[in-house]
Short mmCIF file of C-alpha atoms and ligand atoms in Angstrom, two decimals:
data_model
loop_
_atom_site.label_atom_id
_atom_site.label_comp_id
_atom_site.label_asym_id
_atom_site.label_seq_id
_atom_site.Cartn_x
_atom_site.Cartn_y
_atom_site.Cartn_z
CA UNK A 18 0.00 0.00 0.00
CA UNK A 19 0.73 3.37 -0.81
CA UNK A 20 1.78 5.89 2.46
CA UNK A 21 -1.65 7.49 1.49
CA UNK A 22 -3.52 4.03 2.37
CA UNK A 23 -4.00 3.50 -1.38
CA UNK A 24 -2.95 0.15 -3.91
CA UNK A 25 -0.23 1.04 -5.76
CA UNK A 26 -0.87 0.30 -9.25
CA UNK A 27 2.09 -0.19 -11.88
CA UNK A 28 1.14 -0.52 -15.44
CA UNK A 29 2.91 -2.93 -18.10
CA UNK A 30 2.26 -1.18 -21.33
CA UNK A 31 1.00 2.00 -22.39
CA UNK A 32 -0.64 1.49 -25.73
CA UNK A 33 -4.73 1.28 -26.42
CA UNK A 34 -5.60 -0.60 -22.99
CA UNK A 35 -2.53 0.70 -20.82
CA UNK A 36 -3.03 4.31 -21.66
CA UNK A 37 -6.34 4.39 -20.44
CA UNK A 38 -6.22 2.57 -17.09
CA UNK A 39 -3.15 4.42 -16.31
CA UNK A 40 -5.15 8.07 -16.78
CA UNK A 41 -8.02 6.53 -15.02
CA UNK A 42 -5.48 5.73 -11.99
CA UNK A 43 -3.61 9.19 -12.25
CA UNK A 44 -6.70 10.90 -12.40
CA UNK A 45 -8.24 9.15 -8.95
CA UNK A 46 -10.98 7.46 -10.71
CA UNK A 47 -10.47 4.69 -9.05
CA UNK A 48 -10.86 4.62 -5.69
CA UNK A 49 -8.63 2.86 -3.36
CA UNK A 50 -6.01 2.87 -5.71
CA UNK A 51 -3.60 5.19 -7.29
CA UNK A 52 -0.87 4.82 -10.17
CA UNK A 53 2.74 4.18 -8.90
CA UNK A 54 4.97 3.63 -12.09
CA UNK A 55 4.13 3.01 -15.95
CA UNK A 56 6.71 0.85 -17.72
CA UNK A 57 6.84 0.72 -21.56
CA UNK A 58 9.81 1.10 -24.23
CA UNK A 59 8.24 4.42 -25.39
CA UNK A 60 7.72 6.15 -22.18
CA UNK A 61 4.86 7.95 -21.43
CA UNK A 62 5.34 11.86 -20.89
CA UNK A 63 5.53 13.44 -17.75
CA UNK A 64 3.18 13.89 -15.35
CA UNK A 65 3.20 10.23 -15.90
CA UNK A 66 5.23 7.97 -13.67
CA UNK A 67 7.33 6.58 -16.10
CA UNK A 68 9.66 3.60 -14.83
CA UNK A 69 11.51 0.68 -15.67
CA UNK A 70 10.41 -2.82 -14.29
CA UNK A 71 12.20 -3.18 -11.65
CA UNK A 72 11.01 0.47 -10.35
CA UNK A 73 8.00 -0.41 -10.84
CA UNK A 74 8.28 -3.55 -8.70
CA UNK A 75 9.71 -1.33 -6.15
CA UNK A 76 6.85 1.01 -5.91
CA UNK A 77 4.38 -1.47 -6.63
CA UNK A 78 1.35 -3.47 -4.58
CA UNK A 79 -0.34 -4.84 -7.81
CA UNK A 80 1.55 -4.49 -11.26
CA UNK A 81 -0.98 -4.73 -14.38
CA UNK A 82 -0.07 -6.40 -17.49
CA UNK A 83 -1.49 -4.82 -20.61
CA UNK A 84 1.53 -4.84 -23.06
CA UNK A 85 0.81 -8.22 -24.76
CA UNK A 86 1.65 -12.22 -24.33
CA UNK A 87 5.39 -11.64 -24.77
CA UNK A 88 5.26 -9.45 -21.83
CA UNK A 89 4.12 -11.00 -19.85
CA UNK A 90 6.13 -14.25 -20.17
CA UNK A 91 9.44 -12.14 -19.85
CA UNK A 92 8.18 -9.55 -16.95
CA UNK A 93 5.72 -11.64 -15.23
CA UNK A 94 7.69 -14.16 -12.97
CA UNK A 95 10.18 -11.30 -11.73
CA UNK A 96 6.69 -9.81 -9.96
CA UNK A 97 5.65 -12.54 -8.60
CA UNK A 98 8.79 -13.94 -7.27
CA UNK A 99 9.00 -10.24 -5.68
CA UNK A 100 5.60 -11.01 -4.02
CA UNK A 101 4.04 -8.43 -5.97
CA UNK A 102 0.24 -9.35 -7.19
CA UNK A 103 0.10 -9.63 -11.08
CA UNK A 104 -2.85 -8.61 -12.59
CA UNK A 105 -3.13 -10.10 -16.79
CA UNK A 106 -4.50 -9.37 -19.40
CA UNK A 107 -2.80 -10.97 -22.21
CA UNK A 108 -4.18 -14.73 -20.66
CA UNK A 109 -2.88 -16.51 -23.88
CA UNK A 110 0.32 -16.70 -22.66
CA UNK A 111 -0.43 -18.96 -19.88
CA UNK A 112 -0.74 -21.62 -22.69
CA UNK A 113 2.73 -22.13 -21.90
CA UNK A 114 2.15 -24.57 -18.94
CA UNK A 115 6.00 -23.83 -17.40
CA UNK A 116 5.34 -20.11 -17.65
CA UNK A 117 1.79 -20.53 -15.64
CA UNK A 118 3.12 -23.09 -13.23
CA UNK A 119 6.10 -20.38 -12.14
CA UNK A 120 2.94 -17.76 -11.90
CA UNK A 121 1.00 -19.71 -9.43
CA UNK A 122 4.04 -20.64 -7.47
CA UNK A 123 3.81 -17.09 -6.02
CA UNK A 124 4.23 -15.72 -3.57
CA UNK A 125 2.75 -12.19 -5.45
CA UNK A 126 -0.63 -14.01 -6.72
CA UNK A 127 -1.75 -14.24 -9.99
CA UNK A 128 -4.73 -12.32 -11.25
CA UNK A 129 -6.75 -12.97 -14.00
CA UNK A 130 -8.86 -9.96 -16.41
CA UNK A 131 -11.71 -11.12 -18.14
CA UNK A 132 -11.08 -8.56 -20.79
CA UNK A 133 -13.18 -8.32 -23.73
CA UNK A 134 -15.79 -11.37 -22.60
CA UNK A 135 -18.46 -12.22 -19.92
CA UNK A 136 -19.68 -15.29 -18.35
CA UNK A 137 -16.80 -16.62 -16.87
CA UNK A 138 -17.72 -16.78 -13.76
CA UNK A 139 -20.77 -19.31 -14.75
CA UNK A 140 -18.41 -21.10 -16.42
CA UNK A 141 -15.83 -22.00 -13.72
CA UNK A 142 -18.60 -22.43 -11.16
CA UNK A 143 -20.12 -25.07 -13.55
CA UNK A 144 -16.86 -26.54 -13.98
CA UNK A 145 -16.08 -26.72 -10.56
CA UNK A 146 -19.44 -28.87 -10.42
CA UNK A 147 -18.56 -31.13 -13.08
CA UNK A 148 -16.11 -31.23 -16.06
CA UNK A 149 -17.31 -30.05 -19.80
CA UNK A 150 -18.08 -32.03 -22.17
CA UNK A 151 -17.61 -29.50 -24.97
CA UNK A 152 -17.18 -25.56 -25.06
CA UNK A 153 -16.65 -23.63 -28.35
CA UNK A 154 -15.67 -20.07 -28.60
CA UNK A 155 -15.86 -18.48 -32.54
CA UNK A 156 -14.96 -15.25 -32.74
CA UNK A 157 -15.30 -12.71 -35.56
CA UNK A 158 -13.25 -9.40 -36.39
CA UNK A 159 -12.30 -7.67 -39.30
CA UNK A 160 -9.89 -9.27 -42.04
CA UNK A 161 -7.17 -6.72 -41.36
CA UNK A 162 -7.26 -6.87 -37.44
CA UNK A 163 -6.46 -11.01 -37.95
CA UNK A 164 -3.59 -10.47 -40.66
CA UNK A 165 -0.35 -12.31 -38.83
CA UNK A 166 3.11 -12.27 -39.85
CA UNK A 167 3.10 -16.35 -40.02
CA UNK A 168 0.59 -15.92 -42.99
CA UNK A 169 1.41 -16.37 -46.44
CA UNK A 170 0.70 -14.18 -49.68
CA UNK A 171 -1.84 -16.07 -50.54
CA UNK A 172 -3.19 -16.02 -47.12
CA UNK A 173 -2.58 -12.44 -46.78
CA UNK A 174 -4.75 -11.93 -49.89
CA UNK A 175 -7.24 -14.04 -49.43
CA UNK A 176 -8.47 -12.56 -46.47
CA UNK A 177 -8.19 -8.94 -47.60
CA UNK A 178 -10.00 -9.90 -51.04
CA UNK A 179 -13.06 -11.80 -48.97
CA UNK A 180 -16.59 -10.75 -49.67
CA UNK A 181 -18.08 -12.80 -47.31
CA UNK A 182 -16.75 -14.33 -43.90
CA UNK A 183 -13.60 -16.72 -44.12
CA UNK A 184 -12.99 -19.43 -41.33
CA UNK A 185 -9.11 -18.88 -40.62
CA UNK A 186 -8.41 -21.18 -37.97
CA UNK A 187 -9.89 -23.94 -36.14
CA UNK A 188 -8.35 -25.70 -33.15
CA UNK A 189 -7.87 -26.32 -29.44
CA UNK A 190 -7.97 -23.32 -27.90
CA UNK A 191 -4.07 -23.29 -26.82
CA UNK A 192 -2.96 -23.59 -30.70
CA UNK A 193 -5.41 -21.12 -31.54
CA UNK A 194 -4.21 -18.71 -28.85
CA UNK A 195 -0.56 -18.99 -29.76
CA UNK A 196 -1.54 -18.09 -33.60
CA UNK A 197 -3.54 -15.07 -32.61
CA UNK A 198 -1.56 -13.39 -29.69
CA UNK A 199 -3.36 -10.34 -29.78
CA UNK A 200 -6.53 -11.38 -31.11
CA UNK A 201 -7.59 -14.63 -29.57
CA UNK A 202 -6.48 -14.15 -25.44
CA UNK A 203 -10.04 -14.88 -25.05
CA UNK A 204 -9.55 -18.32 -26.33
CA UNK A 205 -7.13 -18.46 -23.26
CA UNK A 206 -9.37 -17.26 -21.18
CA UNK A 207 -12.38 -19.89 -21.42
CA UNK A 208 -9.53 -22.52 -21.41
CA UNK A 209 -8.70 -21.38 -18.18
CA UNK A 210 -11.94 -20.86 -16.55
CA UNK A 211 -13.16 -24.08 -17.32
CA UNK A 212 -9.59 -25.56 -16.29
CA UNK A 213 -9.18 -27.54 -19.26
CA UNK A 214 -7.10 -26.32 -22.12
CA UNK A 215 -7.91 -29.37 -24.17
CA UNK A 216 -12.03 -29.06 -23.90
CA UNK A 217 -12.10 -25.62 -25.43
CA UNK A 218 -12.20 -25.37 -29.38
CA UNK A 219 -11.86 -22.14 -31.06
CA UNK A 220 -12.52 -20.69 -34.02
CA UNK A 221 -11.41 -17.38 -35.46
CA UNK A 222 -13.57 -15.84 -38.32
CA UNK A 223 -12.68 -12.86 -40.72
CA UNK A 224 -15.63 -11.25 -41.73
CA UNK A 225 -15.37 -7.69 -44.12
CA UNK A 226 -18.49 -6.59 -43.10
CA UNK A 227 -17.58 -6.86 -38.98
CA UNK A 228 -18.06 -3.42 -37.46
CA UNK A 229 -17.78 -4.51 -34.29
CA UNK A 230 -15.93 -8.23 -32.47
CA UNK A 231 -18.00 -10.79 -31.73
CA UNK A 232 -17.33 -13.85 -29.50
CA UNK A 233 -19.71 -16.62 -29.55
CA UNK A 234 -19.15 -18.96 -26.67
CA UNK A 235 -21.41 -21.90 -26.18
CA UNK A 236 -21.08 -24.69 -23.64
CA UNK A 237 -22.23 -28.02 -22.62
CA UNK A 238 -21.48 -30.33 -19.70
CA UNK A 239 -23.83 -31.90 -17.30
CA UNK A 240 -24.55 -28.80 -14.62
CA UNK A 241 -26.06 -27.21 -18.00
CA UNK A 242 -26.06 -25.64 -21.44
CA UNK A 243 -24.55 -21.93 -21.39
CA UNK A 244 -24.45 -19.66 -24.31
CA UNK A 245 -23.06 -16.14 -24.87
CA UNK A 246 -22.51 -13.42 -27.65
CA UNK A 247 -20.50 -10.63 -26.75
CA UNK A 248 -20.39 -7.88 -29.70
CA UNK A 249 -17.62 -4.90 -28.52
CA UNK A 250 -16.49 -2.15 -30.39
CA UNK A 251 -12.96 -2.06 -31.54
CA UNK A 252 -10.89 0.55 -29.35
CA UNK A 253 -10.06 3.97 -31.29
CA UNK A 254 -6.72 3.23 -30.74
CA UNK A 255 -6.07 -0.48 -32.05
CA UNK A 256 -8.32 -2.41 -34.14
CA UNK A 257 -6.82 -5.42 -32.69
CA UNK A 258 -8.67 -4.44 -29.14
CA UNK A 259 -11.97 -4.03 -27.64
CA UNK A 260 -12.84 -0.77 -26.21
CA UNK A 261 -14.38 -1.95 -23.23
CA UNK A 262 -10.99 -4.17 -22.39
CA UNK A 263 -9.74 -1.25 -20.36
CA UNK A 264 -12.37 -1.18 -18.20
CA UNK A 265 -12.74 -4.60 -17.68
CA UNK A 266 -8.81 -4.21 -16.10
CA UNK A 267 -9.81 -0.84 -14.17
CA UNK A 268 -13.21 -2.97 -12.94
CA UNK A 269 -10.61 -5.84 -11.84
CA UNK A 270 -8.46 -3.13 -9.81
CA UNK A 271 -11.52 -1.64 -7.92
CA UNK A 272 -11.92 -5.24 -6.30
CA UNK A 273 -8.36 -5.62 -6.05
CA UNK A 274 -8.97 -2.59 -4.15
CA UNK A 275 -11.18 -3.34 -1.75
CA UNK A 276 -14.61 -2.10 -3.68
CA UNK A 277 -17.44 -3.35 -1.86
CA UNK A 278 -20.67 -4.49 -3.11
CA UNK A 279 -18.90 -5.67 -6.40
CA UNK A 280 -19.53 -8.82 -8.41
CA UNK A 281 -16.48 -10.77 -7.46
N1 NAD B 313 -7.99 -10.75 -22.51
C1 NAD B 313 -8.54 -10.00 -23.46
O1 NAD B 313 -9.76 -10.06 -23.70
C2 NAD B 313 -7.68 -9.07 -24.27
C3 NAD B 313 -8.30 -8.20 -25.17
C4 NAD B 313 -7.49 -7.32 -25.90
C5 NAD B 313 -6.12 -7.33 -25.73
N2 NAD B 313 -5.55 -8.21 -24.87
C6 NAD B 313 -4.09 -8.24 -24.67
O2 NAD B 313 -3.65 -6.95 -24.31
C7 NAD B 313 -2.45 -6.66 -25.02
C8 NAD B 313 -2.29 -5.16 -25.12
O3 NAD B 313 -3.33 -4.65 -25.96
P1 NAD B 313 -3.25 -3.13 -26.52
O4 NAD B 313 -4.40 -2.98 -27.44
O5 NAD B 313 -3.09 -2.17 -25.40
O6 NAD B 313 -1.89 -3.21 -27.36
P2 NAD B 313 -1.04 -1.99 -27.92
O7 NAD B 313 -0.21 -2.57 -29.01
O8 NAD B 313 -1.91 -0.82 -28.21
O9 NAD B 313 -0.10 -1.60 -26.68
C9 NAD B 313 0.85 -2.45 -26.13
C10 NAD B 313 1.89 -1.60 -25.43
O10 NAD B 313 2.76 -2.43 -24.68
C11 NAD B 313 4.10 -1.98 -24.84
N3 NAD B 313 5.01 -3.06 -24.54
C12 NAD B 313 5.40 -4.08 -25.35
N4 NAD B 313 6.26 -4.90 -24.68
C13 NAD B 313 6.40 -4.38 -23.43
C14 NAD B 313 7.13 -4.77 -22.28
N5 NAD B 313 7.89 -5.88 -22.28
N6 NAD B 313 7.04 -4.01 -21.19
C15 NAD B 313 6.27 -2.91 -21.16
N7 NAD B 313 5.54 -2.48 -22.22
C16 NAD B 313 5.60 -3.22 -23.34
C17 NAD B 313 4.15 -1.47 -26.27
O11 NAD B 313 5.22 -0.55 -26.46
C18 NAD B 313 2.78 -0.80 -26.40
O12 NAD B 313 2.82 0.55 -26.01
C19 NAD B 313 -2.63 -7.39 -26.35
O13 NAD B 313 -1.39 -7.67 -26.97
C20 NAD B 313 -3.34 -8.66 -25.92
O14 NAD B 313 -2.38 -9.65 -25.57
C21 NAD B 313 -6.30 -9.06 -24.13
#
């Protein structure tokens, strides 16, 4: 805690999702919590508290990953093993099962952002009942926020000449999060509330006419049937993310916080 009584908050990343919760936390909009250090290769300006990582430790109670899968398998187990609490949002890279192990062994404890979906919560209680038998997730965005580097000319073309939507990938959800790092963390993030990496198919669509991202999740196992569409507008800043995604990590640090009378 901060000398004022407050969590201190250190953001990973300062790009479409970063930049926001980090003004949100300068600003006091959240209460019980206040921002203690930003760290990202292109610093944010002054009055900003712009840090490296290991400042940031220093000054940190909670330290909030929004910079991407790659970040946080090379920042994340220096926060942990410094007993800071790590809050992610880039949950695809917990596919690696070494990387998530060394996250849970603590003692900082790992947190985990819902981010641009719902209905997790359902989903982990009805796991916790009994296993899945089957849970899909599909999700839809625009051909040009799916282009990858791995992807071929042909590839490449294919999707920017569609007319009408284009299945590009189909597989467990792990595969399928590795492929689309900054696209398909929600793939990740079913895995891992229903606990089982190898349950969860995904599907990633490229549809021209896609204003917004959808993600259809549907799933079946014997404490019920759940289905959910979740349509979010991109972010202004990065096709690639949903606007609401900052919030859903600002939401996360107001329990973190202490909030009362909050959804856990
Ligand atoms: N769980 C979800 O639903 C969900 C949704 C959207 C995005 N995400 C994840 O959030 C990540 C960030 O999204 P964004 O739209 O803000 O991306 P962005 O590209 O706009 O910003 C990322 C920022 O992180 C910085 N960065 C990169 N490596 C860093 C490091 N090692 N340390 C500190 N900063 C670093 C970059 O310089 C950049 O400013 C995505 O890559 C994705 O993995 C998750």
């Amino acid at each position: 805690m901060s000398g004022r009584g407050e969590l201190a908050v250190a953001v990973l990343g300062h790009g479409a999702i970063g930049s926001v919760v980090a003004y949100a936390l300068h600003t006091g909009q959240v209460p019980g919590a206040g921002l203690a250090a930003v760290v990202d290769p292109c610093p944010p300006p002054p009055p900003l508290p712009a840090a490296s990582l290991d400042q940031a430790i220093d000054r940190a109670d909670l330290v909030v990953e929004c910079a991407g899968q790659d970040a946080l398998r090379t920042a994340g187990r220096a926060v942990v093993a410094a007993g800071r609490d790590l809050l992610a949002v880039s949950t695809g890279a917990l596919a690696d099962a070494a990387l998530h192990r060394d996250l849970l062994a603590g003692p900082g404890r790992l947190r985990l952002c819902a981010g641009a979906i719902g209905g997790l919560d359902v989903l982990a209680a009805a796991a916790r009942a009994e296993a899945f038998d089957r849970v899909t997730i599909r999700t839809t965005k625009a051909p040009d926020a799916l282009l990858r580097p791995w992807m071929d000319e042909d590839q490449v073309a294919r999707l920017r000449a569609a007319a009408a939507p284009v299945e590009v990938m189909r597989g467990f959800a792990r595969e399928v999060t590795r492929a689309f790092p900054a696209t398909s963390n929600v793939a990740a993030s079913v895995a891992l509330a229903v606990g089982d990496w190898d349950v969860v198919e995904a599907v990633v669509v490229a549809d021209p006419a896609a204003s917004v991202s959808r993600h259809e999740i549907e799933a079946r196992g014997p404490a019920g049937r759940y289905r959910f569409e979740v349509a979010n507008r991109p972010s202004p800043d990065n096709p690639r993310t949903s606007g609401v995604v900052p919030h859903a990590v600002l939401r996360a640090v107001e329990v973190l916080a202490g909030a009362t009378g909050r959804f856990a």
